[in-house]
mmCIF file of C-alpha atoms and ligand atoms in Angstrom:
data_model
loop_
_atom_site.group_PDB
_atom_site.id
_atom_site.type_symbol
_atom_site.label_atom_id
_atom_site.label_comp_id
_atom_site.label_asym_id
_atom_site.label_seq_id
_atom_site.Cartn_x
_atom_site.Cartn_y
_atom_site.Cartn_z
ATOM 1 C CA MET O 7 -33.526 138.117 -35.436
ATOM 2 C CA SER O 8 -35.268 134.679 -34.211
ATOM 3 C CA LYS O 9 -34.033 132.651 -31.210
ATOM 4 C CA VAL O 10 -31.325 129.809 -31.544
ATOM 5 C CA ALA O 11 -31.963 126.379 -30.115
ATOM 6 C CA PHE O 12 -28.651 124.220 -30.050
ATOM 7 C CA ILE O 13 -29.710 120.363 -29.926
ATOM 8 C CA THR O 14 -27.373 117.516 -29.330
ATOM 9 C CA GLY O 15 -28.591 113.865 -30.757
ATOM 10 C CA ALA O 16 -30.747 115.615 -33.294
ATOM 11 C CA THR O 17 -30.414 112.582 -35.852
ATOM 12 C CA SER O 18 -33.104 110.590 -34.100
ATOM 13 C CA GLY O 19 -35.743 110.246 -31.182
ATOM 14 C CA PHE O 20 -36.264 113.124 -28.865
ATOM 15 C CA GLY O 21 -33.784 115.491 -30.365
ATOM 16 C CA ARG O 22 -35.164 114.918 -34.093
ATOM 17 C CA ALA O 23 -38.554 115.758 -32.774
ATOM 18 C CA ALA O 24 -37.326 118.965 -30.589
ATOM 19 C CA ALA O 25 -35.487 120.179 -33.874
ATOM 20 C CA ARG O 26 -38.978 120.038 -35.505
ATOM 21 C CA LYS O 27 -40.716 121.550 -32.728
ATOM 22 C CA PHE O 28 -38.831 124.608 -32.314
ATOM 23 C CA ALA O 29 -38.428 125.239 -36.033
ATOM 24 C CA SER O 30 -42.102 124.818 -36.372
ATOM 25 C CA GLN O 31 -42.348 127.650 -33.898
ATOM 26 C CA GLY O 32 -39.728 130.132 -35.691
ATOM 27 C CA TRP O 33 -36.578 129.182 -34.090
ATOM 28 C CA SER O 34 -33.442 128.732 -35.806
ATOM 29 C CA VAL O 35 -32.127 125.422 -34.925
ATOM 30 C CA VAL O 36 -28.209 124.268 -34.623
ATOM 31 C CA ILE O 37 -28.556 120.533 -34.948
ATOM 32 C CA THR O 38 -26.076 118.135 -34.501
ATOM 33 C CA GLY O 39 -25.103 114.186 -34.184
ATOM 34 C CA ARG O 40 -22.643 111.615 -35.854
ATOM 35 C CA ARG O 41 -24.786 110.234 -38.551
ATOM 36 C CA GLU O 42 -24.460 112.949 -41.357
ATOM 37 C CA GLU O 43 -26.930 111.930 -43.896
ATOM 38 C CA ARG O 44 -29.744 112.081 -41.404
ATOM 39 C CA LEU O 45 -28.716 115.812 -40.283
ATOM 40 C CA GLN O 46 -28.659 116.817 -43.886
ATOM 41 C CA ALA O 47 -32.110 115.183 -44.497
ATOM 42 C CA LEU O 48 -33.537 117.055 -41.448
ATOM 43 C CA SER O 49 -31.743 120.146 -42.252
ATOM 44 C CA ASP O 50 -33.435 120.038 -45.922
ATOM 45 C CA GLU O 51 -36.880 119.391 -44.290
ATOM 46 C CA LEU O 52 -36.378 122.160 -41.619
ATOM 47 C CA ALA O 53 -35.143 124.840 -43.979
ATOM 48 C CA GLU O 54 -38.408 125.250 -45.431
ATOM 49 C CA ARG O 55 -39.458 126.799 -42.311
ATOM 50 C CA SER O 56 -36.690 128.018 -40.440
ATOM 51 C CA PRO O 57 -33.142 128.621 -40.569
ATOM 52 C CA VAL O 58 -31.025 125.715 -39.759
ATOM 53 C CA HIS O 59 -27.313 124.913 -39.455
ATOM 54 C CA TYR O 60 -26.046 121.122 -39.064
ATOM 55 C CA GLN O 61 -22.820 119.996 -37.943
ATOM 56 C CA VAL O 62 -21.447 116.178 -37.325
ATOM 57 C CA LEU O 63 -20.559 116.350 -33.954
ATOM 58 C CA ASP O 64 -19.339 113.482 -31.486
ATOM 59 C CA VAL O 65 -19.957 115.012 -28.098
ATOM 60 C CA ARG O 66 -17.511 112.783 -26.560
ATOM 61 C CA ASN O 67 -14.842 114.806 -28.371
ATOM 62 C CA ASN O 68 -14.519 118.017 -26.454
ATOM 63 C CA GLU O 69 -11.820 119.636 -29.522
ATOM 64 C CA GLU O 70 -14.329 118.909 -31.937
ATOM 65 C CA VAL O 71 -17.018 120.408 -29.628
ATOM 66 C CA VAL O 72 -15.009 123.690 -28.911
ATOM 67 C CA GLN O 73 -14.284 123.969 -32.802
ATOM 68 C CA MET O 74 -17.812 123.790 -33.719
ATOM 69 C CA VAL O 75 -18.987 126.181 -31.097
ATOM 70 C CA GLN O 76 -16.568 128.644 -32.062
ATOM 71 C CA SER O 77 -16.878 128.492 -35.889
ATOM 72 C CA LEU O 78 -20.758 128.667 -35.653
ATOM 73 C CA PRO O 79 -22.154 131.108 -38.484
ATOM 74 C CA GLU O 80 -22.994 134.444 -37.018
ATOM 75 C CA THR O 81 -26.599 134.229 -37.108
ATOM 76 C CA PHE O 82 -26.437 130.897 -35.006
ATOM 77 C CA LYS O 83 -24.026 132.225 -32.417
ATOM 78 C CA ASN O 84 -26.304 133.701 -29.888
ATOM 79 C CA ILE O 85 -28.132 130.536 -28.361
ATOM 80 C CA THR O 86 -31.298 130.855 -26.268
ATOM 81 C CA CYS O 87 -31.957 127.020 -25.407
ATOM 82 C CA LEU O 88 -29.274 124.219 -25.344
ATOM 83 C CA VAL O 89 -30.890 120.752 -25.571
ATOM 84 C CA ASN O 90 -28.526 118.509 -24.071
ATOM 85 C CA ASN O 91 -29.968 115.309 -25.414
ATOM 86 C CA ALA O 92 -27.374 113.111 -27.115
ATOM 87 C CA GLY O 93 -27.470 110.002 -25.108
ATOM 88 C CA LEU O 94 -27.711 106.178 -24.638
ATOM 89 C CA ALA O 95 -27.813 103.455 -22.971
ATOM 90 C CA LEU O 96 -25.976 100.147 -23.594
ATOM 91 C CA ALA O 97 -25.817 96.429 -22.185
ATOM 92 C CA PRO O 98 -29.215 95.654 -20.289
ATOM 93 C CA GLN O 99 -27.454 92.624 -18.539
ATOM 94 C CA PRO O 100 -26.509 92.433 -15.030
ATOM 95 C CA SER O 101 -23.509 94.405 -14.101
ATOM 96 C CA GLN O 102 -21.306 91.395 -13.443
ATOM 97 C CA THR O 103 -21.713 90.303 -17.037
ATOM 98 C CA VAL O 104 -21.411 93.600 -19.117
ATOM 99 C CA ASP O 105 -18.368 94.606 -21.248
ATOM 100 C CA ILE O 106 -16.463 97.416 -19.554
ATOM 101 C CA ASN O 107 -16.136 99.314 -22.877
ATOM 102 C CA ASP O 108 -20.017 99.651 -22.791
ATOM 103 C CA TRP O 109 -19.748 101.282 -19.349
ATOM 104 C CA HIS O 110 -17.116 103.526 -20.778
ATOM 105 C CA THR O 111 -18.901 104.202 -23.697
ATOM 106 C CA MET O 112 -22.179 105.836 -21.441
ATOM 107 C CA ILE O 113 -19.911 107.658 -19.264
ATOM 108 C CA ASP O 114 -18.143 109.299 -22.240
ATOM 109 C CA THR O 115 -21.430 110.097 -23.927
ATOM 110 C CA ASN O 116 -23.901 110.880 -21.298
ATOM 111 C CA ILE O 117 -21.350 112.562 -18.586
ATOM 112 C CA THR O 118 -18.388 113.616 -20.270
ATOM 113 C CA GLY O 119 -20.232 114.707 -23.834
ATOM 114 C CA LEU O 120 -23.087 116.596 -21.913
ATOM 115 C CA VAL O 121 -20.579 118.340 -19.948
ATOM 116 C CA ASN O 122 -18.413 119.249 -22.974
ATOM 117 C CA VAL O 123 -21.130 120.859 -24.778
ATOM 118 C CA THR O 124 -22.333 122.760 -21.525
ATOM 119 C CA HIS O 125 -18.987 124.140 -20.929
ATOM 120 C CA ALA O 126 -18.594 125.358 -24.550
ATOM 121 C CA LEU O 127 -21.776 127.100 -24.702
ATOM 122 C CA LEU O 128 -21.751 128.342 -21.203
ATOM 123 C CA PRO O 129 -20.703 131.983 -22.434
ATOM 124 C CA THR O 130 -23.023 132.577 -25.167
ATOM 125 C CA LEU O 131 -25.923 131.316 -22.941
ATOM 126 C CA ILE O 132 -24.944 133.652 -20.322
ATOM 127 C CA GLU O 133 -24.678 136.432 -22.743
ATOM 128 C CA THR O 134 -28.342 135.832 -23.850
ATOM 129 C CA GLY O 135 -29.147 135.906 -19.985
ATOM 130 C CA SER O 136 -32.665 136.491 -19.340
ATOM 131 C CA GLY O 137 -34.862 133.572 -20.868
ATOM 132 C CA ALA O 138 -31.760 131.327 -21.396
ATOM 133 C CA SER O 139 -32.232 127.821 -20.474
ATOM 134 C CA ILE O 140 -30.330 124.731 -20.694
ATOM 135 C CA ILE O 141 -32.554 121.469 -20.668
ATOM 136 C CA ASN O 142 -30.296 118.351 -19.828
ATOM 137 C CA VAL O 143 -32.164 115.052 -20.554
ATOM 138 C CA GLY O 144 -31.814 112.611 -17.672
ATOM 139 C CA SER O 145 -33.960 109.791 -17.158
ATOM 140 C CA ILE O 146 -36.320 108.281 -14.489
ATOM 141 C CA ALA O 147 -33.473 105.968 -14.330
ATOM 142 C CA GLY O 148 -31.136 108.763 -12.553
ATOM 143 C CA GLN O 149 -33.870 108.672 -9.716
ATOM 144 C CA TRP O 150 -35.015 105.233 -9.605
ATOM 145 C CA PRO O 151 -33.174 102.147 -9.551
ATOM 146 C CA TYR O 152 -33.839 98.620 -11.484
ATOM 147 C CA PRO O 153 -31.833 95.819 -12.901
ATOM 148 C CA GLY O 154 -29.354 96.292 -15.808
ATOM 149 C CA SER O 155 -29.652 99.930 -15.341
ATOM 150 C CA HIS O 156 -26.166 100.321 -13.899
ATOM 151 C CA VAL O 157 -24.022 102.907 -15.236
ATOM 152 C CA TYR O 158 -26.726 103.994 -17.224
ATOM 153 C CA GLY O 159 -28.795 105.216 -14.308
ATOM 154 C CA ALA O 160 -25.977 106.772 -12.578
ATOM 155 C CA SER O 161 -25.041 108.655 -15.604
ATOM 156 C CA LYS O 162 -28.290 110.315 -15.299
ATOM 157 C CA ALA O 163 -28.275 110.757 -11.544
ATOM 158 C CA PHE O 164 -25.211 112.991 -12.642
ATOM 159 C CA VAL O 165 -27.098 114.736 -15.034
ATOM 160 C CA LYS O 166 -29.969 115.414 -12.163
ATOM 161 C CA GLN O 167 -26.999 116.742 -9.710
ATOM 162 C CA PHE O 168 -24.708 118.620 -12.413
ATOM 163 C CA SER O 169 -28.123 120.547 -13.266
ATOM 164 C CA TYR O 170 -28.940 121.389 -9.997
ATOM 165 C CA ASN O 171 -25.273 122.664 -9.039
ATOM 166 C CA LEU O 172 -25.291 124.544 -12.343
ATOM 167 C CA ARG O 173 -28.279 126.433 -11.216
ATOM 168 C CA CYS O 174 -26.399 127.396 -8.094
ATOM 169 C CA ASP O 175 -23.489 128.812 -9.809
ATOM 170 C CA LEU O 176 -25.829 130.456 -12.560
ATOM 171 C CA GLN O 177 -27.933 132.153 -10.102
ATOM 172 C CA GLY O 178 -28.041 135.843 -11.349
ATOM 173 C CA THR O 179 -27.097 135.302 -14.878
ATOM 174 C CA GLY O 180 -30.783 134.479 -16.308
ATOM 175 C CA VAL O 181 -29.737 131.153 -17.125
ATOM 176 C CA ARG O 182 -32.219 128.467 -16.349
ATOM 177 C CA VAL O 183 -31.233 124.752 -16.161
ATOM 178 C CA THR O 184 -34.050 121.819 -15.938
ATOM 179 C CA ASP O 185 -33.102 118.198 -15.777
ATOM 180 C CA LEU O 186 -35.874 116.584 -17.725
ATOM 181 C CA ALA O 187 -35.960 113.100 -16.744
ATOM 182 C CA PRO O 188 -38.544 111.027 -19.324
ATOM 183 C CA GLY O 189 -39.776 107.185 -18.601
ATOM 184 C CA ILE O 190 -40.228 104.948 -21.270
ATOM 185 C CA ALA O 191 -40.537 106.525 -24.766
ATOM 186 C CA GLU O 192 -40.466 104.984 -28.077
ATOM 187 C CA THR O 193 -37.584 105.908 -30.216
ATOM 188 C CA GLU O 194 -34.483 104.201 -31.310
ATOM 189 C CA PHE O 195 -33.521 103.907 -27.703
ATOM 190 C CA THR O 196 -33.990 100.382 -27.487
ATOM 191 C CA LEU O 197 -32.268 99.197 -30.847
ATOM 192 C CA VAL O 198 -29.278 100.672 -29.267
ATOM 193 C CA ARG O 199 -29.300 99.582 -26.223
ATOM 194 C CA THR O 200 -29.812 96.080 -27.423
ATOM 195 C CA LYS O 201 -27.247 96.437 -30.302
ATOM 196 C CA GLY O 202 -29.661 96.430 -33.024
ATOM 197 C CA ASP O 203 -32.484 93.653 -31.674
ATOM 198 C CA GLN O 204 -35.508 94.958 -33.466
ATOM 199 C CA ALA O 205 -37.706 92.139 -31.871
ATOM 200 C CA ALA O 206 -36.448 92.990 -28.168
ATOM 201 C CA SER O 207 -37.372 96.868 -29.070
ATOM 202 C CA ASP O 208 -40.574 95.961 -30.403
ATOM 203 C CA ALA O 209 -41.336 93.737 -27.459
ATOM 204 C CA LEU O 210 -40.858 96.435 -24.852
ATOM 205 C CA TYR O 211 -43.286 98.920 -26.784
ATOM 206 C CA GLU O 212 -45.694 96.241 -27.657
ATOM 207 C CA GLY O 213 -49.127 96.722 -26.047
ATOM 208 C CA THR O 214 -48.640 99.798 -24.277
ATOM 209 C CA ARG O 215 -48.713 103.530 -24.828
ATOM 210 C CA ALA O 216 -45.269 104.710 -24.378
ATOM 211 C CA LEU O 217 -44.744 108.384 -24.832
ATOM 212 C CA ALA O 218 -43.476 109.485 -28.376
ATOM 213 C CA ALA O 219 -40.569 111.728 -29.017
ATOM 214 C CA GLU O 220 -43.039 114.323 -29.754
ATOM 215 C CA ASP O 221 -44.453 114.351 -26.313
ATOM 216 C CA ILE O 222 -40.916 115.211 -25.084
ATOM 217 C CA ALA O 223 -40.118 117.635 -27.815
ATOM 218 C CA GLU O 224 -43.492 119.417 -26.494
ATOM 219 C CA THR O 225 -42.178 119.316 -23.022
ATOM 220 C CA MET O 226 -38.809 120.723 -24.143
ATOM 221 C CA PHE O 227 -40.648 123.614 -25.717
ATOM 222 C CA TYR O 228 -42.550 124.423 -22.952
ATOM 223 C CA LEU O 229 -39.636 124.685 -20.957
ATOM 224 C CA ALA O 230 -37.587 127.031 -23.144
ATOM 225 C CA THR O 231 -40.518 129.131 -23.451
ATOM 226 C CA LEU O 232 -41.790 129.690 -19.730
ATOM 227 C CA PRO O 233 -41.520 133.221 -18.427
ATOM 228 C CA PRO O 234 -37.967 134.207 -17.601
ATOM 229 C CA HIS O 235 -38.417 134.057 -13.911
ATOM 230 C CA ILE O 236 -39.772 130.424 -13.706
ATOM 231 C CA ASN O 237 -37.240 127.466 -13.546
ATOM 232 C CA VAL O 238 -38.271 124.048 -13.312
ATOM 233 C CA ASN O 239 -35.295 122.495 -11.435
ATOM 234 C CA ARG O 240 -36.750 118.814 -12.533
ATOM 235 C CA MET O 241 -39.349 117.375 -14.458
ATOM 236 C CA GLU O 242 -40.049 113.735 -14.747
ATOM 237 C CA VAL O 243 -42.807 112.516 -17.077
ATOM 238 C CA MET O 244 -43.458 109.285 -17.284
ATOM 239 C CA PRO O 245 -46.697 107.457 -19.999
ATOM 240 C CA THR O 246 -49.694 106.892 -17.780
ATOM 241 C CA ASP O 247 -49.242 103.179 -18.450
ATOM 242 C CA GLN O 248 -45.961 103.284 -16.582
ATOM 243 C CA ALA O 249 -45.345 102.978 -12.661
ATOM 244 C CA TRP O 250 -43.227 101.718 -10.015
ATOM 245 C CA SER O 251 -43.049 98.022 -8.878
ATOM 246 C CA PRO O 252 -42.797 96.275 -5.478
ATOM 247 C CA PHE O 253 -39.299 95.790 -4.118
ATOM 248 C CA ALA O 254 -37.859 92.508 -5.289
ATOM 249 C CA ILE O 255 -36.981 89.938 -2.297
ATOM 250 C CA HIS O 256 -34.494 86.905 -2.727
ATOM 251 C CA ARG O 257 -35.721 84.022 -1.134
ATOM 252 C CA GLU O 258 -33.532 80.621 -0.214
ATOM 253 C CA ASN O 259 -36.102 77.799 -2.185
HETATM 254 P P1 LIG X 306 -32.503 107.632 -29.852
HETATM 255 O O1 LIG X 306 -31.191 106.765 -29.898
HETATM 256 O O2 LIG X 306 -33.389 107.852 -30.551
HETATM 257 O O3 LIG X 306 -31.173 109.044 -30.047
HETATM 258 C C1 LIG X 306 -30.051 109.220 -29.584
HETATM 259 C C2 LIG X 306 -29.643 110.300 -30.102
HETATM 260 O O4 LIG X 306 -28.180 110.666 -29.365
HETATM 261 C C3 LIG X 306 -29.021 110.221 -31.542
HETATM 262 O O5 LIG X 306 -29.585 111.030 -32.381
HETATM 263 C C4 LIG X 306 -27.677 110.125 -31.494
HETATM 264 O O6 LIG X 306 -26.975 110.339 -32.796
HETATM 265 C C5 LIG X 306 -27.504 110.705 -30.442
HETATM 266 N N1 LIG X 306 -25.683 110.256 -29.923
HETATM 267 C C6 LIG X 306 -25.574 109.001 -29.415
HETATM 268 N N2 LIG X 306 -24.274 109.188 -29.132
HETATM 269 C C7 LIG X 306 -23.535 110.198 -29.572
HETATM 270 C C8 LIG X 306 -22.459 111.154 -29.514
HETATM 271 N N3 LIG X 306 -21.687 110.470 -28.981
HETATM 272 N N4 LIG X 306 -22.317 111.848 -30.047
HETATM 273 C C9 LIG X 306 -23.395 112.819 -30.596
HETATM 274 N N5 LIG X 306 -24.480 112.350 -30.492
HETATM 275 C C10 LIG X 306 -24.562 111.136 -29.867
HETATM 276 O O7 LIG X 306 -32.676 107.874 -28.467
HETATM 277 P P2 LIG X 306 -33.608 108.865 -27.545
HETATM 278 O O8 LIG X 306 -34.041 110.245 -28.434
HETATM 279 O O9 LIG X 306 -34.714 108.077 -26.847
HETATM 280 O O10 LIG X 306 -32.359 109.491 -26.536
HETATM 281 C C11 LIG X 306 -32.329 110.662 -26.221
HETATM 282 C C12 LIG X 306 -31.806 111.005 -25.054
HETATM 283 O O11 LIG X 306 -32.840 110.660 -24.083
HETATM 284 C C13 LIG X 306 -30.679 110.016 -24.187
HETATM 285 O O12 LIG X 306 -29.812 111.044 -23.560
HETATM 286 C C14 LIG X 306 -31.447 109.187 -23.782
HETATM 287 O O13 LIG X 306 -31.011 108.662 -22.855
HETATM 288 C C15 LIG X 306 -32.713 109.937 -22.900
HETATM 289 N N6 LIG X 306 -33.924 108.996 -22.520
HETATM 290 C C16 LIG X 306 -34.509 108.120 -23.150
HETATM 291 C C17 LIG X 306 -35.637 107.478 -22.834
HETATM 292 C C18 LIG X 306 -36.333 106.523 -23.756
HETATM 293 O O14 LIG X 306 -36.896 105.698 -23.143
HETATM 294 N N7 LIG X 306 -36.003 106.601 -25.093
HETATM 295 C C19 LIG X 306 -35.988 107.831 -21.832
HETATM 296 C C20 LIG X 306 -35.443 108.519 -20.740
HETATM 297 C C21 LIG X 306 -34.289 109.219 -21.388
HETATM 298 P P3 LIG X 306 -25.824 109.799 -33.619
HETATM 299 O O15 LIG X 306 -26.087 108.271 -33.438
HETATM 300 O O16 LIG X 306 -26.283 110.167 -35.254
HETATM 301 O O17 LIG X 306 -24.832 110.101 -33.213
HETATM 302 C C1 LIG X 307 -34.651 105.553 -20.578
HETATM 303 C C2 LIG X 307 -35.904 105.165 -19.932
HETATM 304 O O1 LIG X 307 -36.909 103.610 -17.912
HETATM 305 O O2 LIG X 307 -35.471 102.638 -19.863
HETATM 306 O O3 LIG X 307 -33.876 106.259 -19.703
HETATM 307 O O4 LIG X 307 -34.575 103.891 -17.889
HETATM 308 S S1 LIG X 307 -35.699 103.555 -18.833
#
């Protein structure tokens, strides 16, 4: 029987590219997200190559998550790789000007959603044991501060520490955990962050070579298929065109 990857946020960006990558390598894939028509289209595309199961899922809703995991079809129940990818940034403005609801949405999705799915899938991952992996999509924003990152970066710092802490508890089970932390990547991420400002999204990616969703999908597949005794704790991946800036100094006048 083929290995099964369970991917959250598979309707776009990294998640969709990951579904394509795993399916192309003969894995069965469980694809989830909130936009059903996109799941249906991806499912139709992938079904030609590999077994696929799709389910509309809002990761923020723990009841929905538990129910979905419990009702997985028999051939998709034994998960080898969880790609905890669903997430978003909102409100790239200074903290003092943001709508509190945007902060709550990021916490509910990037933190609560990620722990909901992890908790529901831990039993099957532990049952799989050696070779199983959890790939938590963090961000460079979880490591490096920048203006307008506020709760987004903090939520990704949570992903990093949660990943490390999970490793401690899972020692001896064979289940690996990685905090995969990408830098700038061209997906729908900035469109979501700016609430639909296509010009702002285009401007961000213009004239530089950002990571593509497929680059991160390759990395995910690499992590999931390393020999079972290897655990990459954290992998930070930036495009060559991205680096750090000097500290900002405020001056009077
Ligand atoms: P996209 O906006 O292209 O994809 C985000 C995915 O998350 C979509 O499939 C969306 O599906 C899903 N999602 C959002 N909210 C929910 C929810 N409540 N329940 C279920 N699914 C949800 O962005 P990316 O592919 O770039 O982002 C994927 C991950 O990568 C995120 O965690 C992001 O923080 C992280 N990241 C992105 C970087 C970048 O520069 N692009 C860099 C570093 C990290 P739907 O709307 O259908 O529910
Ligand atoms: C997304 C990458 O640099 O916009 O996590 O924070 S960045």
